DNA sequence: TATTGTTATACTCTATAACTATA
DNA sequence: TATAGTTATAGAGTATAACAATA
């Protein structure tokens, strides 16, 4: 057993999973999403459907390709999401004059209302879950997370 | 259109997805995991298999039920993980004298070496990915994430 | 040729329920 | 009856590849 092996053992002592940002990020994200599901309920929108609805409300007439790019998923994966939102009558696929390949996504009044209602639930859920973080700490955390997101590969 | 609707619109203006901690947490986590997979390579351990190996190295003779509880997943989901680690000869399932229901997980020398090597890759990946966060900022982030994890429901 | 939406398909991660062998 | 490990199965969520319609 040479110095190399000893160094390895030392590394094991002083640094493990709990010191990795990625590990803590994932566990924290899972914790928040569990709480999210409890907050929006059994029949509530899933996180990914909510984000799709949010972007449709924010950018009416967005196309599915644009939406997929913003969400960071493939076009193919978005079909089921838009199907669900259309089945709930929260948006409709509308033809675009001038390019018959494209379907514009247009939120309905019910869609906007559902978005506002769900967002209110989610804000309440975050207020409760993060109650022992001060406003300064929340702002700090948000800023750090955005900087990490900005370093995303590809 | 009464005051209620106007308030909703105002809320929409000042607060959207980008202000939610949960949304940023998930996107940041996805970004880090993408980078993680690039760092460990095609044949490298996945994050969940690495965490199982890490806990086996840290707590030799741990049982699968204990490991599942620590990882926050069901016993059933752990079987494939332990199968993979055993197939790689990184650990073995060993009978426990006194209770023939239990299988203790014992890391092999190759398992400890693989854990050290992978952890070194992961630390390099985090050092690169988080290079524009100062040491203070990283410590701060870790602390905030741990406090969020501590609030996990159930 | 390239792009949009779509289908088919598969893989990862996770959960629930039921089985077996023990205790 | 309760527990440990296991199997079978299903459901999200995602990705790749291919296709038809259109540009």
XYZ file of N, CA and C (backbone and C1' of nucleotides) in Angstrom, chain C residues 1-19:
133
model
P -29.027 16.444 -51.570
O -29.303 17.737 -50.735
C -30.736 17.998 -50.551
C -30.800 19.254 -49.730
C -30.820 18.946 -48.242
O -30.190 20.012 -47.552
C -32.900 19.874 -48.927
P -29.954 19.930 -45.952
O -31.257 20.682 -45.394
C -31.463 22.038 -45.750
C -32.619 22.599 -44.954
C -32.664 22.120 -43.503
O -33.017 23.228 -42.692
C -34.675 21.524 -44.591
P -33.204 23.077 -41.121
O -34.795 23.070 -40.975
C -35.529 24.173 -41.471
C -36.992 23.997 -41.127
C -37.231 23.555 -39.675
O -38.283 24.337 -39.143
C -38.304 22.078 -41.164
P -38.813 24.183 -37.669
O -40.220 23.475 -37.884
C -41.310 24.200 -38.464
C -42.579 23.399 -38.290
C -42.798 22.923 -36.848
O -44.090 23.307 -36.401
C -42.844 21.076 -38.380
P -44.487 23.095 -34.851
O -45.212 21.675 -34.891
C -46.389 21.536 -35.664
C -46.674 20.080 -35.933
C -46.961 19.231 -34.683
O -48.262 18.689 -34.792
C -45.455 18.134 -36.168
P -48.891 17.794 -33.615
O -48.413 16.315 -33.971
C -48.814 15.751 -35.212
C -48.095 14.459 -35.474
C -48.189 13.420 -34.368
O -49.259 12.539 -34.689
C -46.045 13.449 -35.466
P -49.707 11.425 -33.639
O -48.696 10.228 -33.942
C -48.880 9.446 -35.117
C -47.751 8.459 -35.249
C -47.723 7.360 -34.182
O -47.874 6.101 -34.827
C -45.567 8.319 -34.509
P -48.184 4.782 -33.987
O -46.750 4.091 -33.963
C -45.858 4.261 -35.054
C -44.515 3.654 -34.680
C -44.562 2.625 -33.553
O -43.733 1.518 -33.892
C -43.052 4.346 -33.002
P -43.683 0.165 -33.004
O -42.350 0.368 -32.163
C -41.177 0.847 -32.814
C -40.154 1.265 -31.792
C -40.133 0.402 -30.520
O -38.903 -0.320 -30.477
C -39.913 2.723 -30.035
P -38.625 -1.442 -29.357
O -37.603 -0.682 -28.401
C -36.555 0.088 -28.991
C -35.876 0.914 -27.923
C -35.694 0.179 -26.593
O -34.392 0.439 -26.106
C -36.779 2.226 -26.230
P -33.677 -0.589 -25.094
O -32.883 0.382 -24.123
C -32.517 1.699 -24.552
C -32.633 2.687 -23.417
C -32.462 2.071 -22.024
O -31.445 2.770 -21.323
C -34.385 3.448 -22.108
P -30.882 2.198 -19.918
O -31.421 3.287 -18.896
C -31.138 4.666 -19.150
C -31.890 5.525 -18.167
C -31.756 5.059 -16.711
O -31.370 6.182 -15.931
C -34.034 5.372 -17.281
P -30.795 5.962 -14.444
O -32.077 6.217 -13.537
C -32.715 7.479 -13.563
C -34.071 7.375 -12.924
C -34.090 6.687 -11.556
O -34.474 7.637 -10.578
C -35.932 6.047 -12.922
P -34.468 7.310 -9.029
O -35.962 6.852 -8.761
C -37.017 7.766 -9.026
C -38.341 7.054 -9.035
C -38.607 6.167 -7.818
O -39.334 6.902 -6.839
C -39.442 5.244 -9.873
P -39.917 6.157 -5.521
O -41.291 5.473 -5.965
C -42.233 6.224 -6.732
C -43.507 5.408 -6.893
C -43.856 4.581 -5.651
O -45.190 4.810 -5.259
C -43.646 3.163 -7.576
P -45.810 4.030 -3.977
O -46.579 2.755 -4.573
C -47.425 2.914 -5.691
C -48.119 1.600 -5.998
C -48.501 0.793 -4.766
O -49.822 0.313 -4.927
C -47.093 -0.495 -6.190
P -50.561 -0.559 -3.755
O -50.377 -2.064 -4.268
C -50.587 -2.343 -5.641
C -50.279 -3.799 -5.906
C -50.596 -4.727 -4.725
O -51.281 -5.867 -5.215
C -48.349 -5.002 -5.377
P -51.891 -6.972 -4.222
O -50.932 -8.226 -4.476
C -50.742 -8.681 -5.812
C -49.533 -9.592 -5.849
C -49.580 -10.741 -4.826
O -49.252 -11.957 -5.472
C -47.522 -9.598 -4.705
P -49.655 -13.349 -4.843
O -48.244 -14.041 -4.633
C -47.494 -14.436 -5.769
C -46.021 -14.553 -5.380
C -45.739 -15.575 -4.295
O -45.257 -16.777 -4.907
C -44.451 -13.540 -4.033
